[in-house]
Amino acid sequence: MPTPPTTESSSSFRPLVPGPVIALAWLLFSGFMVLLIFAQNLSAGTPTHWGETLGGRLLHGLLWGLLTPVVFALATRFDLTERRRLLPNLLVHAAASYGLTLLYRLVYAGLMSVLGVLPGTLSLTTVVANANTWVPIYWMLLCMAYAVQYRERFRQGQVQAAQLETQLVQAQLQALKMQLQPHFLFNSLNAVSALMGTDVKAARRMLAQLSQFLRLVLEGSDTQEVTLAQELHLTRLYLAIEQTRFPDRLAVAYDIAPGTEVAILPALLLQPVVENAVRHGLAPQAGVGQLAISAQQEADRLVVQVQDNGQGSANTAVRGLGLRNLESRLATRYGTDYAVRVETAPGQGYCLRLSLPFQAAPAPGPAPLAA
């Protein structure tokens, strides 16, 4: 998205370094030079002419303090980091370095002469001839300007990278939700359709449960994280629909440790795992399918486990779409600070164990007093 013109205009006139910072820097430099000259005279046993030393150094710092914003402005206007105009800009800075230095020396010598501090008489020829010895100060300031520019660009790059990363995370989570939500809907409607010809009351009950389920899903479509209690509520609604469809073939057991309900986890994380266990682990087998859902806190970790008594498999490395989506979301949210373990064997069902950082939801604030 392009930056608005107003933003570009305001940023182009923003000084690289605030005026008070420049003034303080030159004041400290002038004070250092005064102390250095005093120490040199003291070690040499020569007297210090305080008028020339103190006045000259302070005037030196004042004049360069006034010229520093000019140098910084020239550094921005004639950018030496722009390769296409490197030579013209370099020539501009070469001329500006001598011109500003000559201006500094003329003003400095003139004021020192007027104040009677400069020894001897003012000689313009000498001032012009010796001006080039002060040119390095201009280039030193120019280097400082580009150092500040690079630091600002690096900081802005970090901010932009963080913003892009956040947008990418949100886009990935939203894309995964768009994959999962139609999956819920189509499977639930198929279950209702299967009951319409055999048990109308059960079909109506399933429609009511499906309505509540979809309402909760759609209301939280922009929510990236929920509590375990909210996720379990959705899971119970889904399992209620499945139990209505297969009243004698699905038994569910919950073992939720106290205090874990407030743990935060990515939205729509647990329900697809449970649905996968029902559809692929329990539905193909005959007899009663047993599903156990547990959650507990182990130190600073939230451990959630979903286990069924289905057919199982000899290959624990196989990853279907649901499990790949699960791991993708966990990697997006937690980086490497998560663990997914699948335990299975032929005839022993599946056990999926998730280990996440335990993060408790903030306690709700006090309810407002009634008027």
Short mmCIF file of C-alpha atoms in Angstrom, two decimals:
data_model
loop_
_atom_site.label_atom_id
_atom_site.label_comp_id
_atom_site.label_asym_id
_atom_site.label_seq_id
_atom_site.Cartn_x
_atom_site.Cartn_y
_atom_site.Cartn_z
CA MET A 1 0.00 0.00 0.00
CA PRO A 2 1.58 3.32 -0.97
CA THR A 3 2.40 5.84 1.68
CA PRO A 4 0.14 8.88 1.70
CA PRO A 5 1.74 12.05 0.33
CA THR A 6 1.21 13.86 3.61
CA THR A 7 3.32 11.28 5.44
CA GLU A 8 6.16 11.54 2.94
CA SER A 9 6.08 15.33 3.06
CA SER A 10 6.21 15.47 6.84
CA SER A 11 9.03 12.91 7.05
CA SER A 12 11.19 14.71 4.44
CA PHE A 13 11.28 17.91 6.52
CA ARG A 14 11.95 16.12 9.79
CA PRO A 15 15.52 16.86 10.96
CA LEU A 16 17.89 13.95 11.33
CA VAL A 17 18.90 15.05 14.82
CA PRO A 18 16.91 17.47 17.04
CA GLY A 19 18.41 20.91 17.57
CA PRO A 20 18.86 20.56 21.35
CA VAL A 21 20.85 17.35 20.85
CA ILE A 22 23.16 19.10 18.37
CA ALA A 23 23.64 22.04 20.74
CA LEU A 24 24.42 19.76 23.68
CA ALA A 25 26.90 17.72 21.62
CA TRP A 26 28.85 20.79 20.53
CA LEU A 27 28.78 22.25 24.03
CA LEU A 28 30.28 19.05 25.43
CA PHE A 29 32.87 19.02 22.63
CA SER A 30 33.83 22.65 23.36
CA GLY A 31 34.17 21.90 27.06
CA PHE A 32 36.38 18.91 26.27
CA MET A 33 38.63 21.06 24.06
CA VAL A 34 38.97 23.70 26.79
CA LEU A 35 40.04 21.04 29.30
CA LEU A 36 42.45 19.55 26.77
CA ILE A 37 44.13 22.90 26.06
CA PHE A 38 44.33 23.65 29.80
CA ALA A 39 45.95 20.27 30.47
CA GLN A 40 48.46 20.76 27.68
CA ASN A 41 49.44 24.22 28.93
CA LEU A 42 49.65 22.93 32.47
CA SER A 43 51.97 20.08 31.50
CA ALA A 44 54.10 22.46 29.43
CA GLY A 45 54.23 25.06 32.20
CA THR A 46 52.76 27.79 30.03
CA PRO A 47 49.93 30.08 31.12
CA THR A 48 46.45 29.62 29.69
CA HIS A 49 44.90 32.62 27.96
CA TRP A 50 41.33 32.05 29.07
CA GLY A 51 39.83 34.68 26.81
CA GLU A 52 41.19 33.06 23.69
CA THR A 53 40.84 29.49 24.97
CA LEU A 54 37.37 29.64 26.48
CA GLY A 55 35.88 32.19 24.11
CA GLY A 56 37.46 30.63 21.03
CA ARG A 57 36.29 27.09 21.81
CA LEU A 58 32.76 28.19 22.71
CA LEU A 59 32.54 30.30 19.53
CA HIS A 60 33.88 27.35 17.53
CA GLY A 61 31.17 25.07 18.97
CA LEU A 62 28.46 27.72 18.45
CA LEU A 63 29.28 28.28 14.79
CA TRP A 64 29.52 24.58 13.93
CA GLY A 65 26.38 23.93 15.93
CA LEU A 66 24.60 26.38 13.62
CA LEU A 67 26.16 24.83 10.52
CA THR A 68 25.45 21.20 11.51
CA PRO A 69 21.73 21.27 10.48
CA VAL A 70 22.85 22.73 7.14
CA VAL A 71 25.29 19.86 6.61
CA PHE A 72 22.61 17.32 7.58
CA ALA A 73 20.15 18.92 5.18
CA LEU A 74 22.72 18.78 2.37
CA ALA A 75 23.38 15.12 3.20
CA THR A 76 19.68 14.37 2.70
CA ARG A 77 19.23 16.53 -0.36
CA PHE A 78 22.38 15.34 -2.15
CA ASP A 79 22.46 11.73 -1.02
CA LEU A 80 25.81 10.02 -1.60
CA THR A 81 24.16 6.59 -1.21
CA GLU A 82 22.23 7.20 -4.44
CA ARG A 83 24.47 5.56 -7.03
CA ARG A 84 22.90 7.16 -10.08
CA ARG A 85 23.85 10.67 -8.90
CA LEU A 86 26.96 9.83 -6.93
CA LEU A 87 29.40 11.99 -8.91
CA PRO A 88 27.20 15.15 -9.10
CA ASN A 89 26.33 14.88 -5.41
CA LEU A 90 29.97 14.33 -4.51
CA LEU A 91 30.94 17.50 -6.37
CA VAL A 92 28.20 19.44 -4.52
CA HIS A 93 29.54 18.25 -1.17
CA ALA A 94 33.11 19.05 -2.17
CA ALA A 95 32.11 22.63 -2.98
CA ALA A 96 29.88 22.90 0.11
CA SER A 97 32.63 21.59 2.38
CA TYR A 98 35.00 24.35 1.35
CA GLY A 99 32.32 27.04 1.15
CA LEU A 100 30.87 26.39 4.61
CA THR A 101 34.31 25.99 6.12
CA LEU A 102 35.43 29.30 4.61
CA LEU A 103 32.27 30.95 5.93
CA TYR A 104 32.98 29.51 9.38
CA ARG A 105 36.56 30.78 9.38
CA LEU A 106 35.59 34.28 8.20
CA VAL A 107 32.90 34.65 10.86
CA TYR A 108 35.14 33.12 13.54
CA ALA A 109 38.13 35.32 12.74
CA GLY A 110 35.96 38.41 12.38
CA LEU A 111 34.24 37.96 15.76
CA MET A 112 37.46 37.07 17.54
CA SER A 113 39.09 40.19 16.05
CA VAL A 114 36.16 42.42 17.03
CA LEU A 115 36.27 41.06 20.58
CA GLY A 116 39.99 41.72 20.71
CA VAL A 117 40.79 38.10 21.52
CA LEU A 118 42.55 37.19 18.27
CA PRO A 119 46.28 38.01 18.48
CA GLY A 120 47.59 40.25 15.72
CA THR A 121 45.54 41.78 12.95
CA LEU A 122 42.89 40.10 10.83
CA SER A 123 44.30 38.92 7.49
CA LEU A 124 41.74 37.73 4.93
CA THR A 125 44.49 36.14 2.88
CA THR A 126 45.57 34.01 5.82
CA VAL A 127 41.97 33.04 6.65
CA VAL A 128 41.27 31.94 3.06
CA ALA A 129 44.57 30.08 2.78
CA ASN A 130 44.05 28.16 6.04
CA ALA A 131 40.34 27.42 5.56
CA ASN A 132 41.02 24.02 3.96
CA THR A 133 42.51 22.70 7.22
CA TRP A 134 38.99 22.77 8.73
CA VAL A 135 37.29 21.01 5.80
CA PRO A 136 37.47 17.53 7.51
CA ILE A 137 34.92 18.74 10.07
CA TYR A 138 32.34 18.99 7.27
CA TRP A 139 33.03 15.43 6.10
CA MET A 140 32.95 14.16 9.67
CA LEU A 141 29.48 15.67 10.08
CA LEU A 142 28.48 14.19 6.73
CA CYS A 143 29.49 10.71 7.89
CA MET A 144 27.53 11.21 11.09
CA ALA A 145 24.47 12.21 9.07
CA TYR A 146 24.60 9.00 7.03
CA ALA A 147 25.16 6.93 10.17
CA VAL A 148 21.99 8.41 11.65
CA GLN A 149 20.15 7.76 8.37
CA TYR A 150 21.21 4.13 8.31
CA ARG A 151 20.15 3.65 11.91
CA GLU A 152 16.73 5.17 11.20
CA ARG A 153 16.27 3.05 8.08
CA PHE A 154 17.24 -0.08 10.01
CA ARG A 155 14.75 0.75 12.77
CA GLN A 156 12.00 1.41 10.24
CA GLY A 157 12.84 -1.85 8.48
CA GLN A 158 12.48 -3.74 11.75
CA VAL A 159 9.08 -2.13 12.41
CA GLN A 160 7.89 -2.91 8.89
CA ALA A 161 9.14 -6.48 9.14
CA ALA A 162 7.28 -6.95 12.42
CA GLN A 163 4.11 -5.52 10.89
CA LEU A 164 4.41 -7.77 7.84
CA GLU A 165 5.00 -10.80 10.05
CA THR A 166 1.91 -9.99 12.10
CA GLN A 167 -0.17 -9.56 8.96
CA LEU A 168 1.17 -12.85 7.59
CA VAL A 169 0.27 -14.69 10.78
CA GLN A 170 -3.25 -13.27 10.73
CA ALA A 171 -3.66 -14.14 7.05
CA GLN A 172 -2.45 -17.70 7.60
CA LEU A 173 -4.80 -18.23 10.54
CA GLN A 174 -7.71 -16.76 8.62
CA ALA A 175 -6.97 -18.99 5.62
CA LEU A 176 -6.90 -22.06 7.84
CA LYS A 177 -10.22 -21.06 9.37
CA MET A 178 -11.73 -20.73 5.92
CA GLN A 179 -10.60 -24.29 5.24
CA LEU A 180 -12.04 -25.63 8.47
CA GLN A 181 -15.39 -23.88 8.74
CA PRO A 182 -16.93 -25.32 5.52
CA HIS A 183 -15.62 -28.70 6.70
CA PHE A 184 -17.72 -28.41 9.88
CA LEU A 185 -20.77 -27.29 8.00
CA PHE A 186 -20.78 -29.96 5.29
CA ASN A 187 -20.21 -32.86 7.66
CA SER A 188 -22.90 -31.69 10.07
CA LEU A 189 -25.43 -31.17 7.27
CA ASN A 190 -24.68 -34.65 5.97
CA ALA A 191 -25.43 -36.01 9.43
CA VAL A 192 -28.75 -34.13 9.52
CA SER A 193 -29.63 -35.36 6.04
CA ALA A 194 -28.99 -38.96 7.07
CA LEU A 195 -31.48 -38.67 9.94
CA MET A 196 -34.28 -36.91 8.06
CA GLY A 197 -35.71 -40.16 6.74
CA THR A 198 -35.38 -42.17 9.95
CA ASP A 199 -35.76 -39.88 12.97
CA VAL A 200 -37.24 -36.41 12.40
CA LYS A 201 -37.02 -35.43 16.07
CA ALA A 202 -33.35 -36.31 16.16
CA ALA A 203 -32.81 -34.37 12.94
CA ARG A 204 -34.50 -31.30 14.44
CA ARG A 205 -32.41 -31.63 17.58
CA MET A 206 -29.28 -31.82 15.45
CA LEU A 207 -30.34 -28.72 13.51
CA ALA A 208 -30.74 -26.81 16.78
CA GLN A 209 -27.33 -27.98 17.92
CA LEU A 210 -25.82 -27.16 14.54
CA SER A 211 -27.38 -23.69 14.64
CA GLN A 212 -25.82 -23.00 18.02
CA PHE A 213 -22.50 -24.43 16.89
CA LEU A 214 -22.34 -22.33 13.72
CA ARG A 215 -23.39 -19.20 15.58
CA LEU A 216 -20.50 -19.61 18.00
CA VAL A 217 -18.03 -20.35 15.18
CA LEU A 218 -19.11 -17.38 13.06
CA GLU A 219 -19.21 -14.99 16.03
CA GLY A 220 -15.61 -15.88 16.79
CA SER A 221 -14.41 -15.85 13.17
CA ASP A 222 -12.12 -12.87 13.89
CA THR A 223 -10.86 -14.29 17.18
CA GLN A 224 -7.38 -15.79 16.98
CA GLU A 225 -7.28 -17.22 20.50
CA VAL A 226 -9.85 -18.57 22.95
CA THR A 227 -9.84 -20.24 26.34
CA LEU A 228 -9.88 -23.99 26.74
CA ALA A 229 -13.38 -23.69 28.21
CA GLN A 230 -14.64 -22.02 25.01
CA GLU A 231 -12.94 -24.61 22.82
CA LEU A 232 -14.41 -27.45 24.88
CA HIS A 233 -17.86 -25.90 24.52
CA LEU A 234 -17.59 -26.09 20.72
CA THR A 235 -16.23 -29.61 20.96
CA ARG A 236 -19.13 -30.74 23.13
CA LEU A 237 -21.60 -29.28 20.64
CA TYR A 238 -19.98 -31.20 17.80
CA LEU A 239 -19.92 -34.44 19.80
CA ALA A 240 -23.56 -33.94 20.78
CA ILE A 241 -24.42 -33.86 17.07
CA GLU A 242 -22.45 -37.07 16.48
CA GLN A 243 -24.04 -38.79 19.49
CA THR A 244 -27.46 -37.87 18.16
CA ARG A 245 -26.54 -39.51 14.89
CA PHE A 246 -25.02 -42.60 16.53
CA PRO A 247 -26.66 -42.81 19.96
CA ASP A 248 -25.36 -46.29 20.77
CA ARG A 249 -21.94 -46.14 19.12
CA LEU A 250 -20.16 -43.17 20.68
CA ALA A 251 -19.18 -42.74 24.32
CA VAL A 252 -17.26 -39.65 25.42
CA ALA A 253 -15.32 -39.14 28.66
CA TYR A 254 -13.84 -35.84 29.84
CA ASP A 255 -11.00 -35.39 32.33
CA ILE A 256 -10.36 -31.66 32.60
CA ALA A 257 -8.14 -30.68 35.49
CA PRO A 258 -9.38 -27.71 37.55
CA GLY A 259 -7.73 -24.44 36.56
CA THR A 260 -6.96 -25.47 32.99
CA GLU A 261 -10.21 -24.02 31.61
CA VAL A 262 -8.68 -20.51 31.63
CA ALA A 263 -5.70 -21.54 29.47
CA ILE A 264 -5.42 -19.75 26.12
CA LEU A 265 -4.98 -21.68 22.87
CA PRO A 266 -5.57 -21.01 19.16
CA ALA A 267 -9.25 -20.93 18.20
CA LEU A 268 -10.70 -24.03 16.51
CA LEU A 269 -7.72 -26.13 17.54
CA LEU A 270 -9.30 -28.97 19.52
CA GLN A 271 -12.56 -29.53 17.61
CA PRO A 272 -10.92 -30.64 14.32
CA VAL A 273 -8.78 -33.12 16.27
CA VAL A 274 -11.86 -34.60 17.90
CA GLU A 275 -13.73 -34.69 14.58
CA ASN A 276 -10.81 -36.47 12.96
CA ALA A 277 -10.83 -39.07 15.74
CA VAL A 278 -14.56 -39.67 15.29
CA ARG A 279 -14.54 -39.84 11.48
CA HIS A 280 -11.36 -41.82 10.91
CA GLY A 281 -10.75 -43.60 14.19
CA LEU A 282 -14.18 -44.61 15.45
CA ALA A 283 -16.65 -44.51 12.55
CA PRO A 284 -15.09 -47.37 10.50
CA GLN A 285 -15.18 -49.87 13.36
CA ALA A 286 -18.09 -51.88 14.71
CA GLY A 287 -19.25 -51.62 18.30
CA VAL A 288 -19.05 -48.73 20.73
CA GLY A 289 -16.41 -46.13 20.04
CA GLN A 290 -14.84 -44.60 23.11
CA LEU A 291 -13.33 -41.13 23.06
CA ALA A 292 -11.38 -39.66 25.98
CA ILE A 293 -10.50 -35.96 26.17
CA SER A 294 -8.20 -34.75 28.93
CA ALA A 295 -6.38 -31.55 29.84
CA GLN A 296 -3.91 -30.88 32.61
CA GLN A 297 -1.24 -28.43 33.59
CA GLU A 298 2.31 -29.73 33.89
CA ALA A 299 4.56 -26.97 35.27
CA ASP A 300 4.27 -24.14 32.74
CA ARG A 301 2.75 -26.33 30.02
CA LEU A 302 -0.82 -27.12 28.98
CA VAL A 303 -1.13 -30.77 27.97
CA VAL A 304 -4.23 -31.76 26.00
CA GLN A 305 -4.85 -35.35 24.98
CA VAL A 306 -7.43 -36.91 22.67
CA GLN A 307 -7.57 -40.71 22.66
CA ASP A 308 -9.83 -43.19 20.90
CA ASN A 309 -10.14 -46.96 20.83
CA GLY A 310 -10.34 -47.23 17.05
CA GLN A 311 -8.42 -49.34 14.61
CA GLY A 312 -5.12 -47.52 14.95
CA SER A 313 -2.21 -47.81 12.56
CA ALA A 314 1.35 -49.05 12.40
CA ASN A 315 2.65 -45.76 10.93
CA THR A 316 2.81 -42.79 13.30
CA ALA A 317 4.57 -40.57 10.74
CA VAL A 318 1.56 -40.18 8.43
CA ARG A 319 0.12 -36.65 8.53
CA GLY A 320 -3.30 -35.99 7.05
CA LEU A 321 -4.69 -32.58 6.14
CA GLY A 322 -6.16 -32.01 9.58
CA LEU A 323 -2.94 -32.79 11.43
CA ARG A 324 -0.84 -30.77 8.98
CA ASN A 325 -3.14 -27.78 9.51
CA LEU A 326 -2.85 -28.29 13.25
CA GLU A 327 0.95 -28.28 13.20
CA SER A 328 1.02 -25.30 10.83
CA ARG A 329 -1.12 -23.25 13.19
CA LEU A 330 0.94 -24.22 16.23
CA ALA A 331 4.19 -23.35 14.44
CA THR A 332 2.72 -20.00 13.39
CA ARG A 333 1.60 -19.18 16.91
CA TYR A 334 4.35 -20.70 19.09
CA GLY A 335 7.34 -21.13 16.79
CA THR A 336 9.15 -24.19 18.14
CA ASP A 337 7.68 -23.95 21.63
CA TYR A 338 5.11 -26.72 21.17
CA ALA A 339 5.00 -30.50 20.83
CA VAL A 340 2.66 -32.84 18.94
CA ARG A 341 2.96 -36.54 19.64
CA VAL A 342 0.92 -39.30 18.01
CA GLU A 343 0.80 -42.75 19.59
CA THR A 344 -0.91 -45.56 17.70
CA ALA A 345 -0.73 -49.24 16.98
CA PRO A 346 -2.97 -51.65 15.06
CA GLY A 347 -6.08 -52.36 17.09
CA GLN A 348 -5.14 -49.86 19.84
CA GLY A 349 -6.56 -46.63 18.44
CA TYR A 350 -4.93 -43.22 18.30
CA CYS A 351 -3.68 -40.96 21.06
CA LEU A 352 -2.83 -37.37 20.12
CA ARG A 353 -0.98 -35.39 22.77
CA LEU A 354 -0.47 -31.62 22.52
CA SER A 355 1.92 -29.67 24.72
CA LEU A 356 1.60 -25.86 24.63
CA PRO A 357 2.82 -23.00 26.81
CA PHE A 358 0.32 -22.42 29.60
CA GLN A 359 -1.00 -18.87 29.30
CA ALA A 360 -3.97 -17.99 31.48
CA ALA A 361 -6.60 -15.59 30.21
CA PRO A 362 -6.77 -12.32 32.18
CA ALA A 363 -9.43 -12.24 34.83
CA PRO A 364 -12.52 -10.22 33.84
CA GLY A 365 -12.87 -6.81 35.45
CA PRO A 366 -15.57 -6.02 38.01
CA ALA A 367 -19.05 -5.68 36.65
CA PRO A 368 -20.35 -2.09 36.48
CA LEU A 369 -22.68 -1.03 39.25
CA ALA A 370 -26.31 -0.72 38.36
CA ALA A 371 -27.62 2.82 38.22
#
